[in-house]
PDB file of C-alpha atoms in Angstrom:
ATOM      1  CA  MET A   7       6.183  -3.931   6.302  1.00 58.00           C
ATOM      2  CA  GLN A   8       3.612  -4.855   9.018  1.00 65.00           C
ATOM      3  CA  GLY A   9       1.828  -8.154   9.090  1.00 67.00           C
ATOM      4  CA  GLY A  10       3.593  -8.797   5.770  1.00 83.00           C
ATOM      5  CA  GLU A  11       4.187 -12.077   4.714  1.00 88.00           C
ATOM      6  CA  VAL A  12       8.721 -12.619   5.032  1.00 93.00           C
ATOM      7  CA  LEU A  13       9.642 -15.416   2.572  1.00 93.00           C
ATOM      8  CA  LEU A  14      13.350 -17.441   3.880  1.00 93.00           C
ATOM      9  CA  SER A  15      13.988 -19.568   0.818  1.00 88.00           C
ATOM     10  CA  SER A  16      17.412 -22.125   0.776  1.00 84.00           C
ATOM     11  CA  SER A  17      19.007 -24.165  -1.863  1.00 83.00           C
ATOM     12  CA  ALA A  18      21.419 -27.055  -0.877  1.00 78.00           C
ATOM     13  CA  LEU A  19      23.051 -29.394  -2.095  1.00 76.00           C
ATOM     14  CA  ASP A  20      24.583 -33.246  -1.054  1.00 71.00           C
ATOM     15  CA  THR A  21      27.181 -34.496  -3.840  1.00 72.00           C
ATOM     16  CA  ASP A  22      27.984 -37.357  -2.823  1.00 75.00           C
ATOM     17  CA  GLY A  23      24.163 -37.765  -1.194  1.00 74.00           C
ATOM     18  CA  THR A  24      21.019 -36.087  -0.603  1.00 83.00           C
ATOM     19  CA  VAL A  25      19.803 -33.940   2.347  1.00 81.00           C
ATOM     20  CA  GLU A  26      17.419 -35.243   4.451  1.00 85.00           C
ATOM     21  CA  LYS A  27      16.629 -32.704   6.954  1.00 89.00           C
ATOM     22  CA  ASP A  28      15.961 -28.747   7.274  1.00 91.00           C
ATOM     23  CA  GLU A  29      15.856 -26.665  10.373  1.00 93.00           C
ATOM     24  CA  TRP A  30      15.160 -23.323  10.704  1.00 96.00           C
ATOM     25  CA  LYS A  31      15.590 -21.239  13.919  1.00 96.00           C
ATOM     26  CA  GLN A  32      15.056 -17.575  14.636  1.00 97.00           C
ATOM     27  CA  LEU A  33      18.433 -16.477  16.351  1.00 97.00           C
ATOM     28  CA  GLU A  34      18.019 -12.675  16.680  1.00 96.00           C
ATOM     29  CA  GLY A  35      14.965  -9.693  17.105  1.00 95.00           C
ATOM     30  CA  THR A  36      11.251  -9.354  17.341  1.00 94.00           C
ATOM     31  CA  THR A  37       9.982 -13.175  18.371  1.00 95.00           C
ATOM     32  CA  VAL A  38       8.519 -14.174  15.628  1.00 95.00           C
ATOM     33  CA  VAL A  39       5.985 -16.959  14.386  1.00 95.00           C
ATOM     34  CA  LEU A  40       8.439 -19.431  11.735  1.00 95.00           C
ATOM     35  CA  ARG A  41       5.728 -21.867   9.150  1.00 94.00           C
ATOM     36  CA  ASP A  42       6.798 -24.482   7.854  1.00 94.00           C
ATOM     37  CA  LYS A  43      10.695 -24.116   9.304  1.00 93.00           C
ATOM     38  CA  ASP A  44      11.086 -27.918   9.062  1.00 92.00           C
ATOM     39  CA  SER A  45      11.599 -27.177   5.094  1.00 90.00           C
ATOM     40  CA  ALA A  46      13.858 -26.286   2.640  1.00 88.00           C
ATOM     41  CA  SER A  47      11.566 -22.367   2.158  1.00 91.00           C
ATOM     42  CA  ALA A  48      10.031 -20.775   6.030  1.00 94.00           C
ATOM     43  CA  SER A  49       7.796 -17.832   5.844  1.00 95.00           C
ATOM     44  CA  PHE A  50       6.800 -15.123   8.651  1.00 95.00           C
ATOM     45  CA  LEU A  51       4.410 -12.739   9.690  1.00 93.00           C
ATOM     46  CA  ALA A  52       6.389  -9.274   9.935  1.00 91.00           C
ATOM     47  CA  PRO A  53       5.143  -7.960  13.384  1.00 89.00           C
ATOM     48  CA  TYR A  54       5.334  -4.331  14.271  1.00 85.00           C
ATOM     49  CA  VAL A  55       8.062  -2.698  15.334  1.00 87.00           C
ATOM     50  CA  PRO A  56       7.736   1.396  16.608  1.00 81.00           C
ATOM     51  CA  GLU A  57      11.883   0.887  14.849  1.00 85.00           C
ATOM     52  CA  SER A  58      13.642  -0.395  12.300  1.00 89.00           C
ATOM     53  CA  GLU A  59      14.975  -4.228  13.599  1.00 93.00           C
ATOM     54  CA  VAL A  60      17.329  -6.550  12.832  1.00 95.00           C
ATOM     55  CA  LEU A  61      15.952 -10.362  12.442  1.00 96.00           C
ATOM     56  CA  LYS A  62      18.556 -12.256  12.475  1.00 97.00           C
ATOM     57  CA  PHE A  63      17.129 -16.511  11.520  1.00 97.00           C
ATOM     58  CA  SER A  64      19.674 -19.762  11.324  1.00 96.00           C
ATOM     59  CA  LEU A  65      19.338 -22.938   8.454  1.00 94.00           C
ATOM     60  CA  THR A  66      20.948 -26.149   9.585  1.00 94.00           C
ATOM     61  CA  VAL A  67      20.711 -28.752   6.707  1.00 93.00           C
ATOM     62  CA  THR A  68      21.487 -32.658   7.296  1.00 91.00           C
ATOM     63  CA  ASP A  69      22.513 -35.167   5.139  1.00 88.00           C
ATOM     64  CA  ASP A  70      21.759 -38.880   4.594  1.00 85.00           C
ATOM     65  CA  ASP A  71      25.084 -39.149   6.161  1.00 83.00           C
ATOM     66  CA  GLY A  72      24.383 -37.552   9.257  1.00 83.00           C
ATOM     67  CA  SER A  73      26.646 -34.076   8.346  1.00 88.00           C
ATOM     68  CA  SER A  74      24.800 -31.076   8.852  1.00 89.00           C
ATOM     69  CA  SER A  75      26.115 -27.101   7.760  1.00 90.00           C
ATOM     70  CA  THR A  76      24.371 -24.428   9.359  1.00 93.00           C
ATOM     71  CA  ASP A  77      24.071 -20.888   7.565  1.00 92.00           C
ATOM     72  CA  GLU A  78      22.512 -17.412   8.716  1.00 94.00           C
ATOM     73  CA  VAL A  79      20.490 -14.372   7.346  1.00 94.00           C
ATOM     74  CA  SER A  80      19.401 -11.324   8.245  1.00 95.00           C
ATOM     75  CA  ILE A  81      15.911  -9.479   7.500  1.00 94.00           C
ATOM     76  CA  THR A  82      15.900  -5.514   7.797  1.00 93.00           C
ATOM     77  CA  LEU A  83      12.572  -4.513   9.672  1.00 91.00           C
ATOM     78  CA  LYS A  84      10.904  -0.859   8.588  1.00 87.00           C
ATOM     79  CA  ALA A  85       9.697   0.709  11.138  1.00 82.00           C
ATOM     80  CA  GLY A  86       5.994   0.082  10.897  1.00 79.00           C
ATOM     81  CA  ASN A  87       3.398   3.017  12.134  1.00 84.00           C
ATOM     82  CA  LEU A  88       0.214   1.979  14.155  1.00 85.00           C
ATOM     83  CA  ALA A  89      -3.252   4.319  12.666  1.00 89.00           C
ATOM     84  CA  PRO A  90      -4.372   6.617  15.602  1.00 94.00           C
ATOM     85  CA  THR A  91      -7.885   6.407  17.363  1.00 96.00           C
ATOM     86  CA  VAL A  92     -10.460   8.871  17.773  1.00 97.00           C
ATOM     87  CA  ILE A  93     -13.775   8.669  19.525  1.00 97.00           C
ATOM     88  CA  ALA A  94     -16.572  11.993  18.733  1.00 96.00           C
ATOM     89  CA  ASP A  95     -18.188  13.622  22.373  1.00 94.00           C
ATOM     90  CA  VAL A  96     -21.612  14.746  20.686  1.00 94.00           C
ATOM     91  CA  PRO A  97     -25.096  15.129  22.579  1.00 93.00           C
ATOM     92  CA  LEU A  98     -27.296  13.087  20.495  1.00 92.00           C
ATOM     93  CA  GLU A  99     -29.859  14.990  20.587  1.00 92.00           C
ATOM     94  CA  ILE A 100     -30.242  19.184  20.482  1.00 91.00           C
ATOM     95  CA  GLU A 101     -32.604  21.894  19.871  1.00 91.00           C
ATOM     96  CA  GLU A 102     -32.900  23.819  17.056  1.00 89.00           C
ATOM     97  CA  ARG A 103     -31.140  27.281  17.084  1.00 90.00           C
ATOM     98  CA  GLU A 104     -29.166  25.771  20.073  1.00 93.00           C
ATOM     99  CA  ILE A 105     -25.245  25.443  19.895  1.00 94.00           C
ATOM    100  CA  LEU A 106     -24.032  22.482  19.127  1.00 95.00           C
ATOM    101  CA  LEU A 107     -20.313  21.882  20.887  1.00 96.00           C
ATOM    102  CA  LEU A 108     -18.449  19.266  19.424  1.00 96.00           C
ATOM    103  CA  SER A 109     -15.323  17.476  20.872  1.00 96.00           C
ATOM    104  CA  ALA A 110     -13.487  14.316  20.354  1.00 97.00           C
ATOM    105  CA  THR A 111     -10.646  12.378  22.332  1.00 96.00           C
ATOM    106  CA  ALA A 112      -7.977  11.277  20.402  1.00 97.00           C
ATOM    107  CA  ASN A 113      -4.819   9.285  20.489  1.00 96.00           C
ATOM    108  CA  ASP A 114      -1.400   7.896  18.910  1.00 94.00           C
ATOM    109  CA  GLU A 115       0.290   5.098  20.316  1.00 89.00           C
ATOM    110  CA  ASP A 116       3.511   5.502  18.383  1.00 87.00           C
ATOM    111  CA  GLY A 117       3.292   8.782  17.808  1.00 88.00           C
ATOM    112  CA  GLU A 118       1.216  12.122  17.844  1.00 93.00           C
ATOM    113  CA  VAL A 119      -1.907  13.704  16.045  1.00 96.00           C
ATOM    114  CA  VAL A 120      -1.154  16.826  13.935  1.00 96.00           C
ATOM    115  CA  SER A 121      -5.120  17.168  12.196  1.00 97.00           C
ATOM    116  CA  PHE A 122      -8.024  17.267  12.928  1.00 97.00           C
ATOM    117  CA  LEU A 123     -11.552  17.707  10.754  1.00 97.00           C
ATOM    118  CA  TRP A 124     -15.189  18.278  11.195  1.00 97.00           C
ATOM    119  CA  GLU A 125     -16.957  17.882   8.331  1.00 96.00           C
ATOM    120  CA  HIS A 126     -20.628  17.650   8.453  1.00 93.00           C
ATOM    121  CA  ILE A 127     -22.235  14.454   6.102  1.00 93.00           C
ATOM    122  CA  SER A 128     -25.987  14.871   5.802  1.00 89.00           C
ATOM    123  CA  GLY A 129     -28.423  16.542   7.635  1.00 86.00           C
ATOM    124  CA  PRO A 130     -29.372  20.577   8.565  1.00 83.00           C
ATOM    125  CA  PHE A 131     -26.880  22.052   8.622  1.00 83.00           C
ATOM    126  CA  ASP A 132     -24.790  25.006   8.786  1.00 83.00           C
ATOM    127  CA  THR A 133     -21.106  26.065   8.987  1.00 91.00           C
ATOM    128  CA  ILE A 134     -18.867  24.268  11.463  1.00 95.00           C
ATOM    129  CA  ARG A 135     -16.543  27.073  13.616  1.00 96.00           C
ATOM    130  CA  ASP A 136     -12.798  25.477  14.008  1.00 96.00           C
ATOM    131  CA  SER A 137     -13.146  22.802  11.743  1.00 96.00           C
ATOM    132  CA  GLN A 138      -9.750  21.960  12.186  1.00 97.00           C
ATOM    133  CA  GLN A 139      -9.685  21.095  15.644  1.00 96.00           C
ATOM    134  CA  LEU A 140     -10.790  18.574  18.522  1.00 94.00           C
ATOM    135  CA  GLN A 141     -13.114  21.098  19.750  1.00 96.00           C
ATOM    136  CA  ALA A 142     -15.599  23.161  17.696  1.00 97.00           C
ATOM    137  CA  SER A 143     -19.333  24.028  16.935  1.00 96.00           C
ATOM    138  CA  MET A 144     -21.981  25.239  15.118  1.00 93.00           C
ATOM    139  CA  SER A 145     -25.444  26.730  15.202  1.00 92.00           C
ATOM    140  CA  VAL A 146     -28.219  24.552  14.717  1.00 90.00           C
ATOM    141  CA  PRO A 147     -30.501  25.788  12.123  1.00 87.00           C
ATOM    142  CA  PRO A 148     -34.025  25.621  12.149  1.00 86.00           C
ATOM    143  CA  LEU A 149     -36.068  22.865  11.057  1.00 82.00           C
ATOM    144  CA  THR A 150     -38.657  23.622   8.121  1.00 78.00           C
ATOM    145  CA  ASP A 151     -41.339  22.232   6.204  1.00 73.00           C
ATOM    146  CA  GLU A 152     -38.688  21.671   3.172  1.00 70.00           C
ATOM    147  CA  THR A 153     -36.507  19.390   5.978  1.00 63.00           C
ATOM    148  CA  PRO A 154     -36.920  16.236   5.547  1.00 57.00           C
ATOM    149  CA  ASP A 155     -34.801  14.719   8.320  1.00 64.00           C
ATOM    150  CA  HIS A 156     -34.136  16.112  11.229  1.00 84.00           C
ATOM    151  CA  THR A 157     -31.078  14.232  12.040  1.00 90.00           C
ATOM    152  CA  MET A 158     -28.097  15.575  11.843  1.00 91.00           C
ATOM    153  CA  VAL A 159     -24.522  12.598  11.081  1.00 94.00           C
ATOM    154  CA  LEU A 160     -21.533  14.889  11.604  1.00 95.00           C
ATOM    155  CA  LYS A 161     -17.823  13.175  11.195  1.00 97.00           C
ATOM    156  CA  ILE A 162     -14.436  13.629  12.282  1.00 97.00           C
ATOM    157  CA  THR A 163     -11.158  12.953  10.993  1.00 97.00           C
ATOM    158  CA  VAL A 164      -7.754  12.920  12.443  1.00 97.00           C
ATOM    159  CA  THR A 165      -4.606  12.114  11.076  1.00 96.00           C
ATOM    160  CA  ASP A 166      -1.147  11.340  12.764  1.00 95.00           C
ATOM    161  CA  ASP A 167       2.810  12.432  12.211  1.00 92.00           C
ATOM    162  CA  LYS A 168       3.481   9.060   9.689  1.00 88.00           C
ATOM    163  CA  GLY A 169      -0.336   9.829   7.709  1.00 91.00           C
ATOM    164  CA  ALA A 170      -2.341   7.238   9.315  1.00 92.00           C
ATOM    165  CA  THR A 171      -5.691   8.347   9.390  1.00 95.00           C
ATOM    166  CA  ALA A 172      -8.499   7.712  11.688  1.00 96.00           C
ATOM    167  CA  PHE A 173     -12.149   9.073  11.575  1.00 96.00           C
ATOM    168  CA  ASP A 174     -15.791   8.325  14.009  1.00 97.00           C
ATOM    169  CA  THR A 175     -18.703   9.518  12.993  1.00 96.00           C
ATOM    170  CA  VAL A 176     -22.116  10.041  14.892  1.00 95.00           C
ATOM    171  CA  SER A 177     -25.523  10.991  14.554  1.00 94.00           C
ATOM    172  CA  VAL A 178     -27.668  14.072  16.934  1.00 94.00           C
ATOM    173  CA  LYS A 179     -31.229  14.286  16.335  1.00 92.00           C
ATOM    174  CA  VAL A 180     -32.380  18.238  15.995  1.00 91.00           C
ATOM    175  CA  ILE A 181     -35.937  18.716  18.193  1.00 89.00           C
ATOM    176  CA  ASP A 182     -38.417  20.907  16.533  1.00 82.00           C
ATOM    177  CA  VAL A 183     -39.637  23.264  19.370  1.00 75.00           C
ATOM    178  CA  ILE A 184     -40.097  26.120  17.092  1.00 62.00           C
ATOM    179  CA  ASN A 185     -42.597  24.855  15.287  1.00 57.00           C
ATOM    180  CA  ARG A 186     -44.947  22.703  17.513  1.00 53.00           C
ATOM    181  CA  ARG A 187     -48.522  22.558  16.751  1.00 50.00           C
ATOM    182  CA  PRO A 188     -50.442  25.252  19.185  1.00 52.00           C
ATOM    183  CA  GLU A 189     -52.525  23.694  22.113  1.00 56.00           C
ATOM    184  CA  CYS A 190     -56.300  24.784  21.769  1.00 54.00           C
ATOM    185  CA  ARG A 191     -57.849  25.158  24.814  1.00 57.00           C
ATOM    186  CA  SER A 192     -61.385  26.128  25.799  1.00 53.00           C
ATOM    187  CA  ARG A 193     -63.337  27.141  28.814  1.00 56.00           C
ATOM    188  CA  ARG A 194     -66.309  26.215  29.229  1.00 54.00           C
ATOM    189  CA  LYS A 195     -69.142  29.326  30.409  1.00 52.00           C
ATOM    190  CA  SER A 196     -72.678  29.655  30.299  1.00 49.00           C
ATOM    191  CA  ARG A 197     -74.578  32.932  31.102  1.00 54.00           C
ATOM    192  CA  ASP A 198     -78.798  33.139  30.811  1.00 50.00           C
ATOM    193  CA  ILE A 199     -80.463  35.573  28.576  1.00 47.00           C
ATOM    194  CA  ARG A 200     -84.248  36.095  28.247  1.00 53.00           C
ATOM    195  CA  GLY A 201     -84.585  32.847  30.720  1.00 52.00           C
ATOM    196  CA  ARG A 202     -82.777  30.300  28.140  1.00 54.00           C
ATOM    197  CA  SER A 203     -79.765  28.842  29.255  1.00 47.00           C
ATOM    198  CA  PHE A 204     -76.494  29.196  26.799  1.00 47.00           C
ATOM    199  CA  HIS A 205     -73.080  27.875  26.747  1.00 51.00           C
ATOM    200  CA  THR A 206     -70.009  28.453  25.463  1.00 50.00           C
TER     201      THR A 206
END
């Protein structure tokens, strides 16, 4: 498993003395960093491999008389999977009643992205068209007095061919253009009635 710890363990016996030294070495495969390589039990973190691969190691033990013996062990790593990436590309502001275009860029370094899903999380909402496509759209609903939040939060989730997922969220501010307060302007006029001046 990628990132998991792999333990290399051994037991050595010297019938006429004692084992004084242990030494682990890597012989084949993607290079790893051996921890405690000068002890009976060593370990390493499994690296990412795009295809199954065999790592081979040797252990040499030396006794108090300088005699040594070597054994080898092989570890098979199964192919890993890098999660896909996705970046949403959506306008940060839009007027109510307009069409909001939803777009994203997705990538998978060791495979392909096979599914997409746009979802509405919060705020004004209308049906998302083509919600299972990389490019989608929705009609921005008109804002009302009952609309407490003028910001829409949308989310896109992508899945690769091995089942790994990634997501991105974006916030879009909806601009209220229908219910703007009207502007009131008056013109100052004057007229004279029977010698008196009136202003309106």
